[in-house]
Amino acid sequence: MGWNEPSGGQGPKDPWGNRGGRNNGDGPPDLDEVVRKLQQRLSGLFGQRPPVGGGGNNASGNPLLWLGLVVLLVIWLAYDMFYVIDQQQRGVVLRFGEYQTTLQPGLSMRMPRPFERVLKVNTGQTNTVSHEASMLTQDENIISVEAAVQWRIDDPTNYLFEVSAPDATLRQVVESAIREIVGRNKLDFVLTEGRSQIESEQKERIQSVLNEYNTGILITSVDLQTVKPPEAVKDAFDDAIKAREDEQRQINKAEAYRNEIIPRARGAAARLTEEAMGYKERVIARAEGQADRFTLLLDEYQQSPEVTRQRLYLDTMQYVLDRNSKILMDTDGGSNLTYLPIDKLMQESRKQNKQSDSGESGAMAPTQSLPAMPPSQNRQGSSSRYNDRSREAR
Protein backbone atom coordinates (compact mmCIF):
# COMPACT_ATOMS: atom_id res chain seq x y z
CA MET A 1 0.00 0.00 0.00
CA GLY A 2 1.48 3.40 -0.92
CA TRP A 3 2.02 6.17 1.51
CA ASN A 4 -0.81 8.20 0.06
CA GLU A 5 -3.36 5.42 -0.25
CA PRO A 6 -6.45 5.41 2.04
CA SER A 7 -6.11 3.42 5.27
CA GLY A 8 -9.01 2.33 7.42
CA GLY A 9 -11.46 4.50 5.63
CA GLN A 10 -9.49 7.58 6.52
CA GLY A 11 -8.05 10.10 4.10
CA PRO A 12 -4.70 9.77 2.44
CA LYS A 13 -1.49 10.61 4.36
CA ASP A 14 1.15 13.09 3.25
CA PRO A 15 4.88 12.60 3.82
CA TRP A 16 4.64 14.37 7.17
CA GLY A 17 2.05 11.93 8.57
CA ASN A 18 -0.99 14.17 8.23
CA ARG A 19 -4.17 12.71 7.07
CA GLY A 20 -5.95 14.47 4.42
CA GLY A 21 -4.48 17.46 2.72
CA ARG A 22 -5.07 20.95 1.90
CA ASN A 23 -7.59 19.71 -0.69
CA ASN A 24 -8.40 16.36 0.97
CA GLY A 25 -5.64 14.56 -0.96
CA ASP A 26 -6.51 16.07 -4.23
CA GLY A 27 -3.33 18.27 -4.47
CA PRO A 28 0.23 18.72 -3.18
CA PRO A 29 0.87 19.37 0.52
CA ASP A 30 0.77 22.87 1.89
CA LEU A 31 4.23 24.50 1.82
CA ASP A 32 3.48 26.73 4.79
CA GLU A 33 2.62 23.69 6.83
CA VAL A 34 5.94 22.06 5.95
CA VAL A 35 7.91 25.13 7.01
CA ARG A 36 6.03 25.44 10.25
CA LYS A 37 6.70 21.84 11.22
CA LEU A 38 10.39 22.21 10.41
CA GLN A 39 10.63 25.27 12.64
CA GLN A 40 9.03 23.38 15.48
CA ARG A 41 11.54 20.55 15.21
CA LEU A 42 14.52 22.96 15.19
CA SER A 43 13.15 24.80 18.20
CA GLY A 44 12.91 21.49 20.03
CA LEU A 45 16.59 20.76 19.38
CA PHE A 46 17.64 23.99 21.15
CA GLY A 47 15.34 23.41 24.11
CA GLN A 48 12.61 25.90 23.14
CA ARG A 49 8.98 25.15 23.66
CA PRO A 50 7.01 24.79 20.48
CA PRO A 51 4.40 27.41 19.77
CA VAL A 52 0.94 26.87 21.09
CA GLY A 53 -1.04 24.57 18.90
CA GLY A 54 2.11 23.01 17.38
CA GLY A 55 2.53 19.29 17.25
CA GLY A 56 6.38 19.09 17.45
CA ASN A 57 8.24 17.10 20.07
CA ASN A 58 10.31 18.86 22.78
CA ALA A 59 13.96 17.73 22.42
CA SER A 60 15.29 19.70 25.43
CA GLY A 61 15.43 16.59 27.52
CA ASN A 62 17.46 14.49 25.00
CA PRO A 63 20.71 13.40 26.87
CA LEU A 64 22.54 12.22 23.74
CA LEU A 65 22.24 15.67 22.21
CA TRP A 66 23.68 17.36 25.26
CA LEU A 67 26.51 14.80 25.44
CA GLY A 68 27.41 15.46 21.83
CA LEU A 69 27.47 19.20 22.45
CA VAL A 70 29.76 18.72 25.46
CA VAL A 71 32.14 16.50 23.48
CA LEU A 72 32.32 19.05 20.68
CA LEU A 73 33.05 21.79 23.20
CA VAL A 74 35.85 19.76 24.85
CA ILE A 75 37.42 18.98 21.48
CA TRP A 76 37.30 22.61 20.49
CA LEU A 77 38.86 23.76 23.76
CA ALA A 78 41.59 21.08 23.59
CA TYR A 79 42.44 22.03 20.03
CA ASP A 80 42.49 25.74 20.74
CA MET A 81 44.12 25.78 24.21
CA PHE A 82 46.95 23.22 24.07
CA TYR A 83 49.97 23.73 21.81
CA VAL A 84 52.89 21.43 21.09
CA ILE A 85 56.03 23.39 20.10
CA ASP A 86 58.72 21.39 18.25
CA GLN A 87 62.41 21.57 19.11
CA GLN A 88 63.20 23.88 16.19
CA GLN A 89 60.13 26.08 16.74
CA ARG A 90 59.14 28.95 18.98
CA GLY A 91 55.56 29.99 19.75
CA VAL A 92 54.65 33.69 19.71
CA VAL A 93 51.58 34.37 21.88
CA LEU A 94 49.20 37.18 20.91
CA ARG A 95 46.37 38.32 23.18
CA PHE A 96 43.80 40.29 21.25
CA GLY A 97 46.57 40.93 18.66
CA GLU A 98 49.15 42.19 21.20
CA TYR A 99 52.38 40.30 21.87
CA GLN A 100 52.51 38.58 25.26
CA THR A 101 55.33 36.01 25.40
CA THR A 102 57.30 33.43 23.45
CA LEU A 103 56.72 29.72 24.07
CA GLN A 104 59.70 27.37 24.24
CA PRO A 105 59.69 23.79 22.84
CA GLY A 106 57.27 21.49 24.64
CA LEU A 107 53.57 21.36 25.60
CA SER A 108 51.91 24.65 26.55
CA MET A 109 48.37 25.73 27.41
CA ARG A 110 46.95 29.12 26.50
CA MET A 111 43.56 30.77 26.39
CA PRO A 112 41.41 29.77 23.42
CA ARG A 113 40.55 31.95 20.51
CA PRO A 114 39.50 34.67 20.09
CA PHE A 115 41.23 35.61 23.36
CA GLU A 116 44.72 34.40 22.49
CA ARG A 117 46.48 33.19 19.37
CA VAL A 118 49.81 31.32 19.01
CA LEU A 119 52.01 31.74 15.94
CA LYS A 120 54.62 28.98 15.44
CA VAL A 121 57.96 30.17 13.95
CA ASN A 122 60.68 27.76 12.77
CA THR A 123 63.95 29.12 14.14
CA GLY A 124 66.11 26.08 13.32
CA GLN A 125 65.53 25.94 9.58
CA THR A 126 68.30 27.33 7.36
CA ASN A 127 67.07 29.32 4.37
CA THR A 128 68.98 30.48 1.29
CA VAL A 129 68.79 33.70 -0.68
CA SER A 130 70.60 33.87 -4.04
CA HIS A 131 71.55 37.04 -5.85
CA GLU A 132 73.13 37.40 -9.30
CA ALA A 133 73.95 40.71 -10.96
CA SER A 134 76.60 42.59 -12.93
CA MET A 135 78.44 45.35 -11.11
CA LEU A 136 81.43 47.68 -11.37
CA THR A 137 84.71 47.20 -9.54
CA GLN A 138 87.01 49.92 -8.24
CA ASP A 139 89.06 49.96 -11.44
CA GLU A 140 85.85 50.37 -13.52
CA ASN A 141 85.63 46.80 -14.80
CA ILE A 142 82.32 44.99 -15.19
CA ILE A 143 82.00 41.67 -13.41
CA SER A 144 79.15 39.19 -12.90
CA VAL A 145 78.74 37.97 -9.33
CA GLU A 146 76.43 35.24 -8.04
CA ALA A 147 76.21 34.96 -4.25
CA ALA A 148 74.27 32.59 -2.02
CA VAL A 149 73.40 33.80 1.50
CA GLN A 150 72.23 31.32 4.14
CA TRP A 151 70.17 32.62 7.05
CA ARG A 152 67.79 31.61 9.83
CA ILE A 153 65.38 33.31 12.22
CA ASP A 154 67.13 34.32 15.42
CA ASP A 155 64.44 36.47 17.11
CA PRO A 156 60.85 35.44 16.21
CA THR A 157 59.31 38.57 17.72
CA ASN A 158 61.41 41.00 15.66
CA TYR A 159 60.98 38.85 12.57
CA LEU A 160 57.16 39.00 12.84
CA PHE A 161 56.53 42.55 14.04
CA GLU A 162 59.52 44.89 13.44
CA VAL A 163 59.68 44.64 9.63
CA SER A 164 56.65 44.27 7.39
CA ALA A 165 58.47 42.13 4.77
CA PRO A 166 61.67 40.67 6.27
CA ASP A 167 62.41 38.37 3.31
CA ALA A 168 62.23 41.22 0.79
CA THR A 169 64.31 43.40 3.11
CA LEU A 170 66.95 40.66 3.31
CA ARG A 171 67.22 40.43 -0.48
CA GLN A 172 67.65 44.19 -0.81
CA VAL A 173 70.29 44.29 1.93
CA VAL A 174 72.22 41.43 0.28
CA GLU A 175 72.28 43.18 -3.08
CA SER A 176 73.35 46.49 -1.54
CA ALA A 177 76.17 44.90 0.51
CA ILE A 178 77.56 42.93 -2.44
CA ARG A 179 77.62 45.97 -4.71
CA GLU A 180 79.26 48.09 -2.02
CA ILE A 181 82.06 45.65 -1.21
CA VAL A 182 82.80 44.64 -4.81
CA GLY A 183 82.88 48.31 -5.78
CA ARG A 184 85.61 48.96 -3.21
CA ASN A 185 87.99 46.35 -4.64
CA LYS A 186 89.78 45.86 -7.93
CA LEU A 187 88.98 43.19 -10.47
CA ASP A 188 92.11 41.08 -9.93
CA PHE A 189 91.57 41.04 -6.19
CA VAL A 190 87.95 39.91 -6.54
CA LEU A 191 88.83 37.12 -8.98
CA THR A 192 91.88 35.70 -7.20
CA GLU A 193 92.97 35.92 -3.60
CA GLY A 194 90.28 38.31 -2.35
CA ARG A 195 87.23 36.03 -2.56
CA SER A 196 87.41 34.75 1.01
CA GLN A 197 87.98 38.24 2.37
CA ILE A 198 85.05 39.61 0.36
CA GLU A 199 82.77 36.85 1.66
CA SER A 200 83.72 37.68 5.24
CA GLU A 201 83.15 41.41 4.70
CA GLN A 202 79.79 40.77 3.06
CA LYS A 203 78.62 38.64 5.97
CA GLU A 204 79.58 41.30 8.50
CA ARG A 205 78.01 44.09 6.44
CA ILE A 206 74.71 42.27 5.86
CA GLN A 207 74.41 41.27 9.51
CA SER A 208 75.14 44.82 10.65
CA VAL A 209 72.37 46.31 8.49
CA LEU A 210 69.87 43.63 9.51
CA ASN A 211 70.62 44.30 13.18
CA GLU A 212 69.96 48.01 12.64
CA TYR A 213 66.56 47.16 11.16
CA ASN A 214 65.77 44.68 13.99
CA THR A 215 64.76 42.01 11.51
CA GLY A 216 65.52 39.10 13.83
CA ILE A 217 67.54 37.37 11.05
CA LEU A 218 70.93 35.73 11.61
CA ILE A 219 73.32 35.29 8.66
CA THR A 220 75.14 31.96 8.86
CA SER A 221 77.27 32.06 5.69
CA VAL A 222 77.92 33.97 2.45
CA ASP A 223 79.27 32.09 -0.56
CA LEU A 224 80.46 33.68 -3.83
CA GLN A 225 79.44 30.89 -6.15
CA THR A 226 80.36 32.52 -9.47
CA VAL A 227 82.67 35.45 -10.19
CA LYS A 228 83.29 35.95 -13.90
CA PRO A 229 83.41 38.68 -16.54
CA PRO A 230 80.47 39.30 -18.88
CA GLU A 231 80.22 37.16 -22.00
CA ALA A 232 81.00 40.13 -24.27
CA VAL A 233 84.54 40.47 -22.90
CA LYS A 234 85.15 36.85 -21.94
CA ASP A 235 87.81 36.21 -24.65
CA ALA A 236 89.87 39.25 -23.71
CA PHE A 237 89.50 38.38 -20.08
CA ASP A 238 90.71 34.82 -20.70
CA ASP A 239 93.81 36.25 -22.40
CA ALA A 240 94.46 38.43 -19.40
CA ILE A 241 94.10 35.46 -17.07
CA LYS A 242 96.50 33.42 -19.20
CA ALA A 243 99.05 36.22 -19.09
CA ARG A 244 98.65 36.41 -15.32
CA GLU A 245 99.20 32.67 -15.05
CA ASP A 246 102.35 32.94 -17.20
CA GLU A 247 103.59 35.69 -14.95
CA GLN A 248 103.00 33.59 -11.87
CA ARG A 249 104.74 30.61 -13.48
CA GLN A 250 107.80 32.72 -14.27
CA ILE A 251 107.79 34.04 -10.71
CA ASN A 252 107.70 30.50 -9.36
CA LYS A 253 110.54 29.49 -11.66
CA ALA A 254 112.62 32.46 -10.54
CA GLU A 255 111.97 31.65 -6.90
CA ALA A 256 113.01 28.05 -7.49
CA TYR A 257 116.23 29.22 -9.14
CA ARG A 258 116.84 31.60 -6.26
CA ASN A 259 116.31 28.85 -3.72
CA GLU A 260 118.81 26.72 -5.61
CA ILE A 261 121.54 29.28 -6.34
CA ILE A 262 121.61 31.11 -3.01
CA PRO A 263 122.65 28.07 -0.91
CA ARG A 264 125.24 27.19 -3.54
CA ALA A 265 126.62 30.73 -3.52
CA ARG A 266 126.72 30.73 0.25
CA GLY A 267 128.66 27.46 0.23
CA ALA A 268 131.12 28.83 -2.33
CA ALA A 269 131.51 32.00 -0.27
CA ALA A 270 132.18 29.95 2.86
CA ARG A 271 134.75 27.83 0.98
CA LEU A 272 136.53 30.93 -0.33
CA THR A 273 136.53 32.40 3.15
CA GLU A 274 138.15 29.29 4.56
CA GLU A 275 140.69 29.19 1.75
CA ALA A 276 141.50 32.85 2.32
CA MET A 277 141.96 32.22 6.02
CA GLY A 278 144.26 29.29 5.26
CA TYR A 279 146.24 31.35 2.75
CA LYS A 280 146.47 34.13 5.31
CA GLU A 281 147.85 31.81 7.96
CA ARG A 282 150.26 30.21 5.46
CA VAL A 283 151.63 33.56 4.22
CA ILE A 284 152.01 34.85 7.75
CA ALA A 285 153.84 31.72 8.83
CA ARG A 286 156.13 31.86 5.76
CA ALA A 287 156.83 35.55 6.30
CA GLU A 288 157.66 34.94 9.93
CA GLY A 289 159.98 32.09 8.94
CA GLN A 290 161.73 34.26 6.34
CA ALA A 291 162.10 37.01 8.88
CA ASP A 292 163.70 34.60 11.34
CA ARG A 293 166.06 33.30 8.64
CA PHE A 294 167.06 36.81 7.68
CA THR A 295 167.80 37.52 11.33
CA LEU A 296 170.05 34.47 11.51
CA LEU A 297 171.84 35.48 8.31
CA LEU A 298 172.36 38.92 9.71
CA ASP A 299 173.97 37.47 12.79
CA GLU A 300 176.27 35.31 10.67
CA TYR A 301 177.07 38.20 8.36
CA GLN A 302 178.07 40.38 11.29
CA GLN A 303 180.47 37.70 12.49
CA SER A 304 182.07 36.89 9.07
CA PRO A 305 180.94 39.21 6.30
CA GLU A 306 183.23 37.85 3.53
CA VAL A 307 182.35 34.22 4.00
CA THR A 308 178.67 34.95 4.31
CA ARG A 309 178.73 37.16 1.22
CA GLN A 310 180.53 34.45 -0.77
CA ARG A 311 178.09 31.79 0.35
CA LEU A 312 175.09 33.94 -0.56
CA TYR A 313 176.59 34.56 -3.96
CA LEU A 314 177.16 30.86 -4.63
CA ASP A 315 173.68 29.89 -3.44
CA THR A 316 172.13 32.56 -5.62
CA MET A 317 174.03 31.44 -8.69
CA GLN A 318 173.03 27.87 -8.05
CA TYR A 319 169.41 28.91 -7.80
CA VAL A 320 169.66 30.87 -11.07
CA LEU A 321 171.56 28.24 -13.01
CA ASP A 322 169.19 25.46 -11.92
CA ARG A 323 166.45 27.29 -13.77
CA ASN A 324 168.52 27.96 -16.88
CA SER A 325 168.30 25.84 -20.04
CA LYS A 326 172.03 26.05 -20.70
CA ILE A 327 174.50 23.42 -19.46
CA LEU A 328 178.13 24.40 -18.65
CA MET A 329 180.88 21.80 -18.90
CA ASP A 330 184.52 22.13 -17.86
CA THR A 331 186.83 20.94 -20.68
CA ASP A 332 190.07 22.48 -19.52
CA GLY A 333 191.38 19.16 -18.25
CA GLY A 334 191.48 17.69 -21.75
CA SER A 335 188.88 15.10 -20.97
CA ASN A 336 187.25 13.09 -23.67
CA LEU A 337 183.86 13.92 -25.18
CA THR A 338 181.14 13.25 -22.65
CA TYR A 339 177.62 12.24 -23.64
CA LEU A 340 174.89 13.80 -21.60
CA PRO A 341 171.11 13.07 -21.98
CA ILE A 342 170.28 16.76 -22.16
CA ASP A 343 166.58 16.25 -22.95
CA LYS A 344 166.01 14.07 -19.88
CA LEU A 345 168.01 16.42 -17.72
CA MET A 346 165.95 19.34 -18.95
CA GLN A 347 162.67 17.55 -18.21
CA GLU A 348 163.84 16.63 -14.73
CA SER A 349 164.93 20.18 -14.14
CA ARG A 350 161.55 21.56 -15.23
CA LYS A 351 159.74 19.20 -12.86
CA GLN A 352 161.87 20.36 -9.97
CA ASN A 353 161.34 23.97 -10.93
CA LYS A 354 157.57 23.51 -11.03
CA GLN A 355 157.52 21.82 -7.64
CA SER A 356 159.64 24.53 -6.10
CA ASP A 357 157.52 27.27 -7.71
CA SER A 358 154.28 25.76 -6.42
CA GLY A 359 155.65 25.45 -2.92
CA GLU A 360 157.03 28.99 -2.81
CA SER A 361 154.34 30.96 -4.72
CA GLY A 362 153.66 34.42 -3.42
CA ALA A 363 157.11 34.89 -1.93
CA MET A 364 159.58 37.57 -2.96
CA ALA A 365 162.20 36.68 -5.61
CA PRO A 366 165.24 37.67 -3.54
CA THR A 367 164.09 35.63 -0.61
CA GLN A 368 163.43 32.66 -2.91
CA SER A 369 167.02 32.78 -4.09
CA LEU A 370 168.17 32.42 -0.52
CA PRO A 371 168.76 28.84 0.59
CA ALA A 372 166.90 27.43 3.50
CA MET A 373 168.61 27.80 6.82
CA PRO A 374 169.01 24.86 9.14
CA PRO A 375 166.56 24.46 12.01
CA SER A 376 166.90 26.51 15.12
CA GLN A 377 168.42 23.63 17.03
CA ASN A 378 171.37 23.56 14.51
CA ARG A 379 172.09 27.30 14.64
CA GLN A 380 175.07 26.82 16.92
CA GLY A 381 176.67 24.26 14.64
CA SER A 382 176.22 26.41 11.54
CA SER A 383 177.71 29.37 13.31
CA SER A 384 180.80 27.34 14.21
CA ARG A 385 181.24 26.19 10.58
CA TYR A 386 181.03 29.77 9.36
CA ASN A 387 183.61 30.74 11.95
CA ASP A 388 185.94 27.94 10.79
CA ARG A 389 185.67 29.07 7.16
CA SER A 390 186.42 32.64 8.14
CA ARG A 391 189.59 31.54 9.92
CA GLU A 392 190.73 29.57 6.89
CA ALA A 393 190.16 32.55 4.67
CA ARG A 394 192.34 34.63 6.95
XYZ file of C-alpha atoms in Angstrom:
394
model
C 0.000 0.000 0.000
C 1.481 3.403 -0.918
C 2.020 6.169 1.513
C -0.814 8.204 0.065
C -3.356 5.421 -0.250
C -6.454 5.410 2.041
C -6.110 3.422 5.266
C -9.008 2.333 7.421
C -11.456 4.498 5.630
C -9.494 7.575 6.522
C -8.048 10.101 4.095
C -4.698 9.774 2.443
C -1.488 10.606 4.362
C 1.151 13.090 3.245
C 4.877 12.598 3.817
C 4.644 14.371 7.173
C 2.049 11.925 8.573
C -0.988 14.172 8.234
C -4.166 12.715 7.067
C -5.952 14.473 4.416
C -4.481 17.462 2.724
C -5.075 20.948 1.899
C -7.588 19.714 -0.687
C -8.403 16.363 0.970
C -5.645 14.559 -0.957
C -6.507 16.066 -4.228
C -3.334 18.269 -4.467
C 0.226 18.715 -3.185
C 0.870 19.369 0.524
C 0.772 22.874 1.886
C 4.230 24.504 1.817
C 3.477 26.732 4.791
C 2.616 23.690 6.832
C 5.940 22.062 5.952
C 7.910 25.134 7.010
C 6.035 25.439 10.246
C 6.699 21.836 11.225
C 10.388 22.212 10.409
C 10.634 25.271 12.643
C 9.026 23.382 15.483
C 11.541 20.551 15.213
C 14.524 22.956 15.191
C 13.150 24.798 18.199
C 12.911 21.492 20.029
C 16.592 20.764 19.375
C 17.640 23.986 21.151
C 15.340 23.413 24.107
C 12.613 25.896 23.137
C 8.985 25.154 23.658
C 7.014 24.792 20.477
C 4.395 27.406 19.771
C 0.935 26.869 21.087
C -1.044 24.571 18.902
C 2.110 23.011 17.376
C 2.534 19.291 17.252
C 6.381 19.093 17.446
C 8.242 17.100 20.071
C 10.307 18.857 22.784
C 13.960 17.733 22.420
C 15.290 19.697 25.427
C 15.434 16.588 27.520
C 17.457 14.493 25.005
C 20.706 13.397 26.875
C 22.539 12.225 23.742
C 22.243 15.665 22.211
C 23.684 17.362 25.257
C 26.511 14.796 25.443
C 27.406 15.455 21.825
C 27.465 19.200 22.448
C 29.763 18.721 25.460
C 32.136 16.496 23.479
C 32.321 19.055 20.681
C 33.047 21.790 23.196
C 35.845 19.762 24.854
C 37.425 18.985 21.477
C 37.300 22.606 20.492
C 38.860 23.759 23.762
C 41.585 21.084 23.589
C 42.436 22.028 20.032
C 42.491 25.738 20.744
C 44.121 25.784 24.214
C 46.953 23.218 24.072
C 49.965 23.734 21.806
C 52.886 21.425 21.087
C 56.034 23.386 20.102
C 58.718 21.389 18.254
C 62.409 21.567 19.107
C 63.199 23.885 16.186
C 60.131 26.082 16.738
C 59.138 28.953 18.980
C 55.555 29.993 19.750
C 54.648 33.691 19.713
C 51.575 34.373 21.882
C 49.202 37.177 20.912
C 46.373 38.321 23.183
C 43.800 40.288 21.249
C 46.566 40.930 18.661
C 49.146 42.192 21.203
C 52.384 40.305 21.869
C 52.508 38.580 25.263
C 55.326 36.012 25.399
C 57.302 33.427 23.448
C 56.725 29.724 24.068
C 59.705 27.370 24.241
C 59.694 23.795 22.845
C 57.271 21.487 24.637
C 53.567 21.358 25.596
C 51.909 24.654 26.554
C 48.370 25.728 27.412
C 46.950 29.117 26.496
C 43.561 30.766 26.392
C 41.408 29.769 23.415
C 40.552 31.948 20.509
C 39.504 34.673 20.091
C 41.227 35.608 23.361
C 44.721 34.396 22.486
C 46.476 33.185 19.366
C 49.814 31.317 19.014
C 52.014 31.743 15.937
C 54.623 28.984 15.438
C 57.957 30.170 13.949
C 60.678 27.758 12.769
C 63.948 29.121 14.137
C 66.111 26.079 13.320
C 65.531 25.943 9.584
C 68.297 27.329 7.360
C 67.072 29.319 4.373
C 68.983 30.478 1.292
C 68.792 33.705 -0.683
C 70.600 33.870 -4.038
C 71.552 37.037 -5.851
C 73.130 37.397 -9.295
C 73.954 40.708 -10.962
C 76.602 42.594 -12.930
C 78.441 45.352 -11.113
C 81.434 47.683 -11.366
C 84.714 47.197 -9.545
C 87.006 49.919 -8.241
C 89.064 49.958 -11.441
C 85.851 50.373 -13.517
C 85.625 46.804 -14.800
C 82.316 44.995 -15.190
C 81.999 41.668 -13.414
C 79.148 39.193 -12.904
C 78.736 37.971 -9.330
C 76.432 35.240 -8.036
C 76.208 34.964 -4.253
C 74.265 32.594 -2.017
C 73.398 33.800 1.501
C 72.231 31.321 4.141
C 70.172 32.622 7.055
C 67.790 31.606 9.828
C 65.376 33.308 12.219
C 67.133 34.319 15.422
C 64.442 36.473 17.113
C 60.848 35.442 16.211
C 59.311 38.571 17.716
C 61.408 40.996 15.663
C 60.977 38.846 12.574
C 57.165 39.000 12.845
C 56.531 42.549 14.042
C 59.515 44.887 13.444
C 59.677 44.638 9.633
C 56.650 44.268 7.393
C 58.470 42.132 4.772
C 61.666 40.670 6.272
C 62.412 38.370 3.311
C 62.234 41.218 0.789
C 64.313 43.397 3.112
C 66.954 40.661 3.307
C 67.220 40.435 -0.479
C 67.654 44.187 -0.805
C 70.291 44.288 1.928
C 72.220 41.427 0.278
C 72.281 43.179 -3.077
C 73.352 46.488 -1.539
C 76.168 44.899 0.511
C 77.557 42.929 -2.441
C 77.620 45.975 -4.705
C 79.260 48.093 -2.018
C 82.059 45.646 -1.209
C 82.797 44.644 -4.808
C 82.880 48.314 -5.778
C 85.605 48.962 -3.207
C 87.987 46.353 -4.643
C 89.780 45.857 -7.932
C 88.978 43.190 -10.474
C 92.110 41.077 -9.928
C 91.567 41.036 -6.186
C 87.946 39.913 -6.543
C 88.834 37.120 -8.976
C 91.880 35.699 -7.200
C 92.972 35.918 -3.596
C 90.277 38.312 -2.352
C 87.234 36.026 -2.559
C 87.408 34.747 1.012
C 87.984 38.243 2.367
C 85.047 39.615 0.362
C 82.774 36.847 1.664
C 83.719 37.684 5.244
C 83.151 41.413 4.702
C 79.789 40.774 3.059
C 78.624 38.644 5.971
C 79.581 41.300 8.497
C 78.009 44.094 6.444
C 74.706 42.270 5.858
C 74.414 41.272 9.514
C 75.142 44.823 10.652
C 72.373 46.312 8.491
C 69.867 43.629 9.511
C 70.615 44.300 13.181
C 69.964 48.007 12.641
C 66.563 47.157 11.156
C 65.770 44.678 13.994
C 64.759 42.014 11.511
C 65.523 39.096 13.831
C 67.536 37.370 11.054
C 70.932 35.734 11.611
C 73.321 35.288 8.657
C 75.136 31.956 8.862
C 77.271 32.064 5.689
C 77.919 33.966 2.448
C 79.274 32.089 -0.565
C 80.463 33.680 -3.830
C 79.435 30.885 -6.152
C 80.364 32.523 -9.465
C 82.671 35.448 -10.192
C 83.289 35.951 -13.897
C 83.407 38.680 -16.541
C 80.466 39.296 -18.877
C 80.224 37.161 -21.997
C 81.002 40.134 -24.275
C 84.541 40.470 -22.901
C 85.154 36.853 -21.936
C 87.806 36.213 -24.647
C 89.872 39.250 -23.711
C 89.500 38.383 -20.078
C 90.711 34.823 -20.698
C 93.810 36.247 -22.405
C 94.455 38.434 -19.396
C 94.099 35.460 -17.069
C 96.503 33.417 -19.196
C 99.050 36.223 -19.087
C 98.650 36.408 -15.319
C 99.202 32.668 -15.048
C 102.347 32.939 -17.199
C 103.588 35.688 -14.947
C 102.998 33.593 -11.869
C 104.741 30.615 -13.482
C 107.804 32.723 -14.267
C 107.791 34.043 -10.712
C 107.695 30.504 -9.364
C 110.540 29.495 -11.662
C 112.625 32.464 -10.542
C 111.966 31.646 -6.904
C 113.013 28.051 -7.487
C 116.228 29.218 -9.142
C 116.843 31.602 -6.260
C 116.311 28.852 -3.717
C 118.814 26.716 -5.610
C 121.536 29.279 -6.335
C 121.608 31.112 -3.014
C 122.653 28.075 -0.914
C 125.237 27.188 -3.541
C 126.619 30.726 -3.525
C 126.715 30.729 0.251
C 128.655 27.456 0.229
C 131.119 28.830 -2.331
C 131.513 31.997 -0.270
C 132.185 29.946 2.862
C 134.746 27.833 0.977
C 136.529 30.931 -0.331
C 136.528 32.397 3.150
C 138.147 29.286 4.559
C 140.693 29.195 1.745
C 141.502 32.853 2.324
C 141.956 32.224 6.019
C 144.261 29.285 5.264
C 146.240 31.355 2.754
C 146.475 34.128 5.307
C 147.852 31.808 7.960
C 150.261 30.213 5.456
C 151.632 33.556 4.222
C 152.013 34.853 7.754
C 153.841 31.717 8.826
C 156.134 31.864 5.758
C 156.834 35.547 6.305
C 157.658 34.943 9.932
C 159.984 32.089 8.939
C 161.731 34.258 6.342
C 162.098 37.012 8.882
C 163.695 34.598 11.337
C 166.059 33.304 8.637
C 167.057 36.810 7.679
C 167.804 37.520 11.335
C 170.049 34.467 11.510
C 171.839 35.479 8.306
C 172.359 38.917 9.705
C 173.973 37.469 12.794
C 176.272 35.312 10.665
C 177.071 38.202 8.364
C 178.068 40.380 11.286
C 180.475 37.698 12.491
C 182.065 36.893 9.069
C 180.939 39.214 6.295
C 183.233 37.854 3.527
C 182.350 34.216 3.996
C 178.669 34.950 4.309
C 178.735 37.157 1.221
C 180.533 34.445 -0.769
C 178.094 31.795 0.355
C 175.095 33.936 -0.560
C 176.591 34.561 -3.959
C 177.164 30.855 -4.629
C 173.680 29.894 -3.442
C 172.130 32.557 -5.617
C 174.026 31.439 -8.689
C 173.028 27.868 -8.055
C 169.413 28.909 -7.805
C 169.657 30.871 -11.069
C 171.558 28.241 -13.014
C 169.195 25.458 -11.915
C 166.447 27.286 -13.767
C 168.525 27.964 -16.883
C 168.296 25.835 -20.044
C 172.033 26.053 -20.696
C 174.505 23.418 -19.460
C 178.125 24.398 -18.648
C 180.879 21.796 -18.899
C 184.521 22.132 -17.865
C 186.835 20.940 -20.683
C 190.074 22.476 -19.517
C 191.381 19.162 -18.252
C 191.476 17.694 -21.751
C 188.878 15.096 -20.971
C 187.251 13.085 -23.672
C 183.857 13.924 -25.184
C 181.140 13.248 -22.655
C 177.621 12.238 -23.639
C 174.890 13.804 -21.600
C 171.112 13.069 -21.981
C 170.277 16.756 -22.157
C 166.581 16.245 -22.951
C 166.011 14.072 -19.883
C 168.010 16.419 -17.718
C 165.945 19.345 -18.947
C 162.670 17.547 -18.208
C 163.837 16.632 -14.734
C 164.930 20.178 -14.140
C 161.549 21.561 -15.233
C 159.740 19.197 -12.861
C 161.873 20.357 -9.975
C 161.335 23.966 -10.928
C 157.567 23.512 -11.028
C 157.522 21.824 -7.641
C 159.637 24.534 -6.096
C 157.525 27.268 -7.709
C 154.277 25.760 -6.423
C 155.655 25.453 -2.919
C 157.031 28.991 -2.809
C 154.343 30.964 -4.722
C 153.664 34.418 -3.423
C 157.111 34.889 -1.929
C 159.584 37.567 -2.960
C 162.204 36.685 -5.608
C 165.244 37.673 -3.541
C 164.086 35.633 -0.608
C 163.432 32.662 -2.911
C 167.020 32.782 -4.086
C 168.169 32.423 -0.518
C 168.758 28.837 0.587
C 166.895 27.429 3.496
C 168.611 27.802 6.815
C 169.007 24.858 9.141
C 166.561 24.464 12.007
C 166.902 26.508 15.123
C 168.422 23.628 17.029
C 171.369 23.564 14.509
C 172.090 27.297 14.643
C 175.073 26.821 16.924
C 176.672 24.256 14.636
C 176.215 26.410 11.539
C 177.708 29.367 13.314
C 180.802 27.341 14.211
C 181.244 26.188 10.582
C 181.029 29.775 9.364
C 183.612 30.741 11.947
C 185.944 27.945 10.790
C 185.670 29.065 7.158
C 186.416 32.644 8.141
C 189.589 31.536 9.920
C 190.731 29.574 6.894
C 190.157 32.554 4.672
C 192.337 34.628 6.946
